[in-house]
Short mmCIF file of C-alpha atoms and ligand atoms in Angstrom, two decimals:
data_model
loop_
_atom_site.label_atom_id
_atom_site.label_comp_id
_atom_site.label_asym_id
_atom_site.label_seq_id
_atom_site.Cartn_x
_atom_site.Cartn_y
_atom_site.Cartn_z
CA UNK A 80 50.29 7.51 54.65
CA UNK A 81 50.22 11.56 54.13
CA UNK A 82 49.92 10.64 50.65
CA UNK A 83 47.57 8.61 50.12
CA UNK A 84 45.03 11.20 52.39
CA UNK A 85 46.07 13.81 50.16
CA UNK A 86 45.17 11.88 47.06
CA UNK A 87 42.35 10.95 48.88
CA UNK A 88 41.61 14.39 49.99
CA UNK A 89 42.41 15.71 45.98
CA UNK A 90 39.70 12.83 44.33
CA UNK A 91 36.91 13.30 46.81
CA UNK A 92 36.72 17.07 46.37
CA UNK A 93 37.31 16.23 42.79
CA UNK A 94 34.08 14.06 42.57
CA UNK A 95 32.30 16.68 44.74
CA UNK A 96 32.74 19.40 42.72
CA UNK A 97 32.09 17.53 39.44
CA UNK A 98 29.48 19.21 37.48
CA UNK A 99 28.43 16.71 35.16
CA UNK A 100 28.73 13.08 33.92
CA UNK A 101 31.57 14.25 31.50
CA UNK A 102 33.45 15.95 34.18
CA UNK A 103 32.93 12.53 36.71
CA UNK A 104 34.65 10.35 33.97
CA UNK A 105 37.63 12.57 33.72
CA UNK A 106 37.95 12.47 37.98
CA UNK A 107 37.15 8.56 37.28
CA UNK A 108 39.90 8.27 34.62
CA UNK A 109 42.44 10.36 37.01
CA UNK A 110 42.28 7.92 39.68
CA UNK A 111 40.95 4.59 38.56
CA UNK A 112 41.72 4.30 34.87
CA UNK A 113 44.50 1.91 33.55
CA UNK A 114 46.87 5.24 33.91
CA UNK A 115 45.49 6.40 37.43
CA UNK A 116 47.40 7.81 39.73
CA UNK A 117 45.24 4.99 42.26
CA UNK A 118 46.29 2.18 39.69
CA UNK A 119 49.80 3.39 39.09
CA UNK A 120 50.07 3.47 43.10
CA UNK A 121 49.04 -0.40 42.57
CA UNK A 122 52.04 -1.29 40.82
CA UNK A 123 53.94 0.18 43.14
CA UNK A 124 52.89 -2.72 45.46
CA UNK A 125 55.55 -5.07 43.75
CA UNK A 126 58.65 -3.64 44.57
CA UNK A 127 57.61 -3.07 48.17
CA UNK A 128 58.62 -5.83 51.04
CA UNK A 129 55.84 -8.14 52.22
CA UNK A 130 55.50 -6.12 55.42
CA UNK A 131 54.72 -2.87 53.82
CA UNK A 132 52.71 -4.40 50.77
CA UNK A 133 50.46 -5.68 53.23
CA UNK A 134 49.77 -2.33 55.03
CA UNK A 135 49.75 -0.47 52.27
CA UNK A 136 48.30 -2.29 49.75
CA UNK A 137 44.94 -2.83 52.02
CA UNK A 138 45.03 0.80 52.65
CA UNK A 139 45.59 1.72 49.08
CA UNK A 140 42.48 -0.75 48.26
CA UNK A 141 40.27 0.31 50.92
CA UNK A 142 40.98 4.03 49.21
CA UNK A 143 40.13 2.82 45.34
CA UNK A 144 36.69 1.60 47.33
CA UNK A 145 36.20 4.80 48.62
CA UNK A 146 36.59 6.79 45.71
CA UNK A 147 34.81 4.07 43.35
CA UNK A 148 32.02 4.86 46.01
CA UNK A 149 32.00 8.43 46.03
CA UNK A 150 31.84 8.10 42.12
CA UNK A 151 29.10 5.89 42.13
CA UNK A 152 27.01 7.90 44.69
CA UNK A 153 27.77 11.34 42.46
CA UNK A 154 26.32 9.73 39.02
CA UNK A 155 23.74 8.72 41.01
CA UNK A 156 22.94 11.89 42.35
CA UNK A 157 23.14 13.33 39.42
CA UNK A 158 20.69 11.06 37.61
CA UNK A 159 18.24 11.73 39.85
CA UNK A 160 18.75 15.45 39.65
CA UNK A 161 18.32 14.86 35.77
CA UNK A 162 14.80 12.84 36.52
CA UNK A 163 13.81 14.95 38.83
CA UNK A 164 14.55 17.96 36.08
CA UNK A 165 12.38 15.64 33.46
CA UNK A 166 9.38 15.46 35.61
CA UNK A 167 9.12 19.18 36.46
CA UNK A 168 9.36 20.02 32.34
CA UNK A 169 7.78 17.25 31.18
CA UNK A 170 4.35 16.36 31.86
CA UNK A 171 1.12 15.64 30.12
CA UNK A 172 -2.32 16.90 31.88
CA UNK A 173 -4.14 13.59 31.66
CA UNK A 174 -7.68 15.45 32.63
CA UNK A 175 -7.49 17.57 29.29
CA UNK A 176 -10.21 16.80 26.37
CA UNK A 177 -9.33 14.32 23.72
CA UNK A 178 -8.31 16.29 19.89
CA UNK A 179 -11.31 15.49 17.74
CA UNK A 180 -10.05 12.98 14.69
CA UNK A 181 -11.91 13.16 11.27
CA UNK A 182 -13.81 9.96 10.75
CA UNK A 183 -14.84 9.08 7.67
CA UNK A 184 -18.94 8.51 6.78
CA UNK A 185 -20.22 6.38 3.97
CA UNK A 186 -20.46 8.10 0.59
CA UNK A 187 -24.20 8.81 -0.27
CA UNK A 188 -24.27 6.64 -3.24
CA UNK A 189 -23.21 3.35 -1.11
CA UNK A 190 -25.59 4.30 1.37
CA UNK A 191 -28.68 4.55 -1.14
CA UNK A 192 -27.41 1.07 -2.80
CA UNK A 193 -27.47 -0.24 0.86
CA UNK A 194 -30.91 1.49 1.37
CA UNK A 195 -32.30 0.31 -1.60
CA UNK A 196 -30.87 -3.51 -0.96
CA UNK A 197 -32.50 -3.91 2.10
CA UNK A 198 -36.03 -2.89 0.47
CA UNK A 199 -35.41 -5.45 -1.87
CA UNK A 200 -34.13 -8.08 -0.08
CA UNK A 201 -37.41 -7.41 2.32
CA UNK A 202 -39.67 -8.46 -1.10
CA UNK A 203 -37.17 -11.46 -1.31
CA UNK A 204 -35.20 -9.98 -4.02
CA UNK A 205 -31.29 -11.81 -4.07
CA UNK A 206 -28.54 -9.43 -4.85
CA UNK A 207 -26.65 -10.40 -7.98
CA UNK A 208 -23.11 -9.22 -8.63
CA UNK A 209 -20.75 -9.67 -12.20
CA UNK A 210 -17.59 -8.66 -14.04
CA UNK A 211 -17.76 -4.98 -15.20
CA UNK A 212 -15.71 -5.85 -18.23
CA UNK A 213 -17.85 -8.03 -20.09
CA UNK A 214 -17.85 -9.84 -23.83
CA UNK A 215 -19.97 -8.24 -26.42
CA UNK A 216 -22.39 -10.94 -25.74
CA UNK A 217 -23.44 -10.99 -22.44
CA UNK A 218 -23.34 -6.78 -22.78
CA UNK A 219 -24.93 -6.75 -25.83
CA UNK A 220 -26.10 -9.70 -28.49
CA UNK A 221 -27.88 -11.43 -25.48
CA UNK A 222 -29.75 -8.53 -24.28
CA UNK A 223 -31.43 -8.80 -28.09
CA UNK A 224 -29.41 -6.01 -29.33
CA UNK A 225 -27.54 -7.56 -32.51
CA UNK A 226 -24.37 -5.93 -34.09
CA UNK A 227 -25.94 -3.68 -36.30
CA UNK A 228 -28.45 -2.59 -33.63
CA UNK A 229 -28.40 1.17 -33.10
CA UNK A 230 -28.66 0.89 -29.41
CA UNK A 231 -25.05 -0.23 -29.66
CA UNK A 232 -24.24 3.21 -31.33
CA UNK A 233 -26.79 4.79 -28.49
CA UNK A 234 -24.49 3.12 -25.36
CA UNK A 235 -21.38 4.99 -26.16
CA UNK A 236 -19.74 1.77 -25.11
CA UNK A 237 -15.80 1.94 -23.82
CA UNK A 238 -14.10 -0.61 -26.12
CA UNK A 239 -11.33 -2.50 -24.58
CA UNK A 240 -8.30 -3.10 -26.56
CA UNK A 241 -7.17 -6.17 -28.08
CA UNK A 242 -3.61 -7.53 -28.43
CA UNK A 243 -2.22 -7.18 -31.83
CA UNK A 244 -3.36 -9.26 -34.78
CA UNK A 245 -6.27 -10.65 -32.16
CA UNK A 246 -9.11 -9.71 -34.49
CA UNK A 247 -12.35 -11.58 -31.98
CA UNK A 248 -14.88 -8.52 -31.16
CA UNK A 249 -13.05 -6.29 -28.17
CA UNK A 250 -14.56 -7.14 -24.40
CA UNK A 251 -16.35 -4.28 -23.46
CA UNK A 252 -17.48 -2.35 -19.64
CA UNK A 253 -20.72 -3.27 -19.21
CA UNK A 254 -23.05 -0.52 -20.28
CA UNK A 255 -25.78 -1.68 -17.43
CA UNK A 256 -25.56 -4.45 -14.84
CA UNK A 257 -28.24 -6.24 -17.56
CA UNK A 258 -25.34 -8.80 -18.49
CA UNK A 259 -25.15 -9.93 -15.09
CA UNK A 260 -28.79 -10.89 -14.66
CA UNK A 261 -28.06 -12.99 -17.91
CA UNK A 262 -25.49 -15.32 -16.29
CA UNK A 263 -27.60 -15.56 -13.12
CA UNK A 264 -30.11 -16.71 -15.01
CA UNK A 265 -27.96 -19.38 -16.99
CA UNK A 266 -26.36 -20.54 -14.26
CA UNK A 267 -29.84 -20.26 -11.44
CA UNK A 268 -32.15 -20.77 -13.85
CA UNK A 269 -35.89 -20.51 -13.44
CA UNK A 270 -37.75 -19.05 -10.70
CA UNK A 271 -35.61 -15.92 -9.93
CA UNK A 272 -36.03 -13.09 -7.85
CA UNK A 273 -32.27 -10.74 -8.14
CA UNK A 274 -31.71 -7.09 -8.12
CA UNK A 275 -27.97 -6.22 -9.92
CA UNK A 276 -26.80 -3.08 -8.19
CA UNK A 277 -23.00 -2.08 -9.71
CA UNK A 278 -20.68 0.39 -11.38
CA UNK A 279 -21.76 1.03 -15.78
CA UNK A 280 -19.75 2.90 -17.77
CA UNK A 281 -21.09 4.97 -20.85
CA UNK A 282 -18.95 7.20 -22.96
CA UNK A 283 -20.40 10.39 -21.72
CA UNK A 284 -19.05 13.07 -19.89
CA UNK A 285 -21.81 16.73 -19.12
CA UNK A 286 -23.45 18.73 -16.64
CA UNK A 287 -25.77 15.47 -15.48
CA UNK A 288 -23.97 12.69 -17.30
CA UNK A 289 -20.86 11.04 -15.88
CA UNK A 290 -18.20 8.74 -17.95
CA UNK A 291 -19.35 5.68 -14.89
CA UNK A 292 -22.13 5.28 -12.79
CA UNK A 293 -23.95 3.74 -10.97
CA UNK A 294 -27.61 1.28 -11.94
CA UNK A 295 -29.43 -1.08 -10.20
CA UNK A 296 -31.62 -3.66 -12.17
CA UNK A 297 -33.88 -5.87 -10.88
CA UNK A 298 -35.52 -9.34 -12.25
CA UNK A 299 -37.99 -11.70 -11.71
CA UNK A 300 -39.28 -14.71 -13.97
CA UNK A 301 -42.01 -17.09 -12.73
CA UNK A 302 -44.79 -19.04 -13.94
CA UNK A 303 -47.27 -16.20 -13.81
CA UNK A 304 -45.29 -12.96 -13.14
CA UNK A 305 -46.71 -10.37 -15.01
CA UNK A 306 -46.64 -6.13 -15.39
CA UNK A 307 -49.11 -5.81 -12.32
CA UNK A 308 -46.58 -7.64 -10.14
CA UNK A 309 -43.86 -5.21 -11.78
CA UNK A 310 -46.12 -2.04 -10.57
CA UNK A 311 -46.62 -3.41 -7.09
CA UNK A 312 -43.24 -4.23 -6.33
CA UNK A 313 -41.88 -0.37 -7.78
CA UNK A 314 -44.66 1.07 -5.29
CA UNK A 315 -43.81 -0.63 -2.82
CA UNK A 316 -40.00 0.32 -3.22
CA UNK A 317 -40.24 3.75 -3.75
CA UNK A 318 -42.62 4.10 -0.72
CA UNK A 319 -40.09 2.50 1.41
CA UNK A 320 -37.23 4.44 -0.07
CA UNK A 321 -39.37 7.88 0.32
CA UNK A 322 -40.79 7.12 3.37
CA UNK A 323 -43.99 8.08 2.20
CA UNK A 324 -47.02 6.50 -0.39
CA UNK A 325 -45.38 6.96 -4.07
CA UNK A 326 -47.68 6.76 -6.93
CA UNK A 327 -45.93 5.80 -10.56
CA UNK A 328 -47.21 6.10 -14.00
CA UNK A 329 -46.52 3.88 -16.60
CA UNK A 330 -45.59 5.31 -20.00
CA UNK A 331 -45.23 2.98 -23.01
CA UNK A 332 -42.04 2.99 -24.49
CA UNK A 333 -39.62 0.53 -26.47
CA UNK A 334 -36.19 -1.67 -24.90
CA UNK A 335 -34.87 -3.84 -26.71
CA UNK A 336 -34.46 -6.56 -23.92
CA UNK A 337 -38.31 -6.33 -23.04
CA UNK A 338 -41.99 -6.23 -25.09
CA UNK A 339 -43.82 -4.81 -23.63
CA UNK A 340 -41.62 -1.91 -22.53
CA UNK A 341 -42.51 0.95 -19.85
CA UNK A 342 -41.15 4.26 -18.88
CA UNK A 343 -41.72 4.69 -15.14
CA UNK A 344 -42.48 7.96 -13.62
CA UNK A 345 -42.86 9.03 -9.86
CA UNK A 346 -45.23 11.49 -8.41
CA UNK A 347 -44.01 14.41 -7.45
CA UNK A 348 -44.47 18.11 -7.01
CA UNK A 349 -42.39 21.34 -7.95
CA UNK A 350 -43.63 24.48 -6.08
CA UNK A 351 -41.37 27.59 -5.94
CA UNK A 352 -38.20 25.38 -7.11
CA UNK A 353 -38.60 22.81 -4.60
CA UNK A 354 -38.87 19.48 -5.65
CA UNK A 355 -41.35 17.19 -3.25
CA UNK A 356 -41.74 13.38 -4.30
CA UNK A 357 -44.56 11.29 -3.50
CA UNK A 358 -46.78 15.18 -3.36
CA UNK A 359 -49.15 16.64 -6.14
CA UNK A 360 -49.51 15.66 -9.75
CA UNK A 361 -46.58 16.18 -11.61
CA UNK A 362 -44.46 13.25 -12.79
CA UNK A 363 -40.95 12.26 -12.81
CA UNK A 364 -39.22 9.92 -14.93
CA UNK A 365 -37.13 7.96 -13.03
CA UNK A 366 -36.86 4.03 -14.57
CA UNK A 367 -37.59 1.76 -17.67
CA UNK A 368 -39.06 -1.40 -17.27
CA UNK A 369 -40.83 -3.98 -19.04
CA UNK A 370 -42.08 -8.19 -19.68
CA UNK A 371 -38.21 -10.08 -20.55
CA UNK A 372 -38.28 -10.09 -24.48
CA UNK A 373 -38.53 -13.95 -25.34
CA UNK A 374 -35.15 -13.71 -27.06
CA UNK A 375 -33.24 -12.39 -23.76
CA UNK A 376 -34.98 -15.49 -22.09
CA UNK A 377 -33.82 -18.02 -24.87
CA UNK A 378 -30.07 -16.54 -24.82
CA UNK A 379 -30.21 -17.09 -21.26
CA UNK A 380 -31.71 -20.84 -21.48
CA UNK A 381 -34.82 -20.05 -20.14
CA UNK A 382 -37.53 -21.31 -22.14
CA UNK A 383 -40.08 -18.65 -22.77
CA UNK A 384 -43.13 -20.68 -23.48
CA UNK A 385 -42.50 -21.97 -19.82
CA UNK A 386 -41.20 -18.74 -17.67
CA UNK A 387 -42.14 -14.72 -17.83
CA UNK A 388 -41.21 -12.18 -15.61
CA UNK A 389 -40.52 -8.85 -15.70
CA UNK A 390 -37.41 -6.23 -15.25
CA UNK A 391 -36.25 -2.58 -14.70
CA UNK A 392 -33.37 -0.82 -14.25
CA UNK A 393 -32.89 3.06 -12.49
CA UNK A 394 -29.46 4.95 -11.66
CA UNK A 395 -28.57 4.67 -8.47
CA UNK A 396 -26.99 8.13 -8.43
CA UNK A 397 -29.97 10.00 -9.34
CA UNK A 398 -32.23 8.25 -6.64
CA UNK A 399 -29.44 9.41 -4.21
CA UNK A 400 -29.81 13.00 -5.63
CA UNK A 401 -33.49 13.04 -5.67
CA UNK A 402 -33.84 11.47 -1.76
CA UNK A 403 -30.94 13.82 -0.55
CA UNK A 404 -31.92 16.76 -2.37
CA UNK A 405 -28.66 17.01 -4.19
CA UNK A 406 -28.67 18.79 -7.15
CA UNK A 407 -25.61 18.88 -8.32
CA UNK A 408 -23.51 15.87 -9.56
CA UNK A 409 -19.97 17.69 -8.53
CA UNK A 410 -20.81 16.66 -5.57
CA UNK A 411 -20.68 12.57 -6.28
CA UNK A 412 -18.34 12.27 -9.53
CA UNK A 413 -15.51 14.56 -8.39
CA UNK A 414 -16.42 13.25 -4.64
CA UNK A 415 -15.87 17.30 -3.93
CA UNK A 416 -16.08 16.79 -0.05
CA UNK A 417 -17.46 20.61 0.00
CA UNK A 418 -20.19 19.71 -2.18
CA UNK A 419 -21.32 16.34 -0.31
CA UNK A 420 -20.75 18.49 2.76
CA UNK A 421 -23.03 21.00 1.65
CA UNK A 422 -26.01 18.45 0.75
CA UNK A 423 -25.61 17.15 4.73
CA UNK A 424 -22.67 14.43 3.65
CA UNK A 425 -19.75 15.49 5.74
CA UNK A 426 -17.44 13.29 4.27
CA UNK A 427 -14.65 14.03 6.34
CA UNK A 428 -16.67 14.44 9.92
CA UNK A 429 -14.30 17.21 11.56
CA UNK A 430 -16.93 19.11 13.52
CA UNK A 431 -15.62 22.79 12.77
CA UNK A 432 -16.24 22.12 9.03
CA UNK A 433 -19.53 20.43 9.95
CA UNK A 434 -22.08 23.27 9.80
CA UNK A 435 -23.57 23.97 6.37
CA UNK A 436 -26.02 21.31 6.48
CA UNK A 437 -28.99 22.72 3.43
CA UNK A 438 -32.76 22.05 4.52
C1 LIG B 729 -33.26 2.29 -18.17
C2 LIG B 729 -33.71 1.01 -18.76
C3 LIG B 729 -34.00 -1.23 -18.25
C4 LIG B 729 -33.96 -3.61 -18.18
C5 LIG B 729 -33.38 -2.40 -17.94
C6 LIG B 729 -33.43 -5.97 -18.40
C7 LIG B 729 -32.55 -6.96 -18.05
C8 LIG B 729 -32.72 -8.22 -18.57
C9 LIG B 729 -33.73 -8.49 -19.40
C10 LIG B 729 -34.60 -7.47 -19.73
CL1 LIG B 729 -31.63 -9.46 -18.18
N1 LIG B 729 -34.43 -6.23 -19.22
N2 LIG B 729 -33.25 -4.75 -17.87
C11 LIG B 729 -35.24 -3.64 -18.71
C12 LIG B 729 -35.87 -2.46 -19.00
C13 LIG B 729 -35.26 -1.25 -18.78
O1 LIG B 729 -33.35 -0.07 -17.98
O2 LIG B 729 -33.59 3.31 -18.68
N3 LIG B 729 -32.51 2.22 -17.09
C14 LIG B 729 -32.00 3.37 -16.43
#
């Protein structure tokens, strides 16, 4: 019996003084493990007599259960001590103020078409929407301007490519959202009320000209619609888009898609370099309009001795500009987020970058 306390004495100091998990495994392996002295002190048990098997064999268990118990309660102990460590490291101060997150804002030119959409739709105007590569046709030869026409040359139009050996006329992008009011009105019809807000694409590239854009045009054919209907309606929108009375001048001038045709200008003023619309009485150019030609109508399947109405068409991006006070077009076209932050657009909204806000 001396021996088994002394092996019971020798494992329970062992597990005692055990300084980690690693070192608890070897003391485990020692005594326990398929080569344990405990275990190898098992076999033992077979060559003894039935009286001592019995005697020693329970006390030789009831010392494996002590030892397994020891063991159990160390790793225990010890993963607590390792929680306990955890909790007084690692800790999060829930009472602390959120990091601010950039959040994005609407760019200014999808704001003014949403400004601008809701006037319209107020005066019961339909928004229209089409492919911005288009055929020749609906960009061009049904908009009266014919193949030889030198408005074609005047659109610096992006030609799309054609396979090889196809030799029909190359689909184009659409020059102005025009072609789109054309297939509204062959598949709508007569009446029509539509505005055509979208991307055009011109072959230009400058200080105020950019490769794409963006135009809105607007429609309306009716019994009886006629040029005074044309000047309410652009009062009435730039007032609402201004936020103040807007007068506009008409200017003759020449489209092929309309007769008569009008260049429309906005009041404004321009007193010590700053721009005021709607003030004084200087003028700004800002839109062509005009009556539908009676060939635009025909291509379309409208007949023209039965329907009139009138059109226009403005940039989008320079009516964003002119409301914003944004002079500059770096600030749209390259979408420089220093420039749109600059005119009061903060792009990315990360409040330490917020500031510059111009007057
Ligand atoms: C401009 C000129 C204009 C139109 C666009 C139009 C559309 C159809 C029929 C007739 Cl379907 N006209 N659109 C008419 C006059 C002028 O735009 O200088 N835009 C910036």
């Amino acid at each position: 019996m001396t021996a088994l306390d002394d092996l019971k004495g020798k494992y329970l100091t062992a597990v005692a003084a055990a300084a980690d998990e690693a070192a608890l495994e070897e003391v485990r392996l020692a005594a326990l493990g398929k080569k344990g002295e405990i275990s190898l002190k098992m076999r033992e048990l077979g060559k003894m007599s039935p009286e001592e098997r019995s005697t020693f064999g329970a006390a030789l268990n009831a010392l494996k259960d002590e030892i397994d118990a020891a063991l159990r309660a160390k790793k225990a102990a010890m993963a607590d001590a390792a929680l306990d460590a955890r909790l007084r490291t690692e800790w999060l101060d829930v009472t602390l103020p959120g990091r601010p997150r950039p959040a994005g804002t609407i760019h200014p030119v999808s704001q003014v078409t949403e400004e601008l959409t809701a006037i319209f739709a107020d005066m019961g105007f339909a928004v229209a929407e089409g492919p911005q590569v288009e055929s020749d046709w609906y960009n061009f030869d049904a908009l009266n301007i014919p193949p030889e026409h030198p408005a074609r040359q005047e659109h610096d139009t992006f030609f799309m490519n054609r396979a090889e050996g196809d030799d029909r006329p190359p689909h184009v992008l659409r020059t102005h959202t025009s072609p789109v009011q054309i297939r509204a009105m062959m598949e709508q019809g007569a009446p029509i009320r539509i505005i055509c807000p979208g991307r055009v694409y011109r072959m230009d590239m400058d200080q105020t000209h950019s490769p794409m854009f963006h135009q809105v045009e607007g429609l309306v054919i009716g019994k009886d619609i006629s040029m005074a209907n044309l000047k309410w309606v652009l009062e009435e929108f730039f007032s609402a888009f201004f936020g103040k009375p807007v007068k506009t001048r008409f200017r003759a001038s020449h489209f092929p898609f309309t007769e008569p045709s009008a260049e429309v200008d906005i009041q404004c003023s321009w007193i010590d370099g700053q721009l005021r619309i709607g003030e004084g009485d200087g003028w700004m150019e800002v839109l062509g309009s005009g009556m539908v030609h009676s060939h635009v109508l025909r291509s379309a399947g409208v007949d023209p001795d039965e329907w009139q109405g009138f059109a226009f068409g403005m940039g989008i991006d320079r009516m964003a500009m002119l409301k914003y006070g944004i002079p500059d077009l770096r600030a749209f076209f390259e979408s420089d987020l220093r420039w749109l932050r600059h005119y009061g657009f903060s792009a990315l909204n990360v409040p330490e970058l917020a500031g510059g806000v111009a007057g």
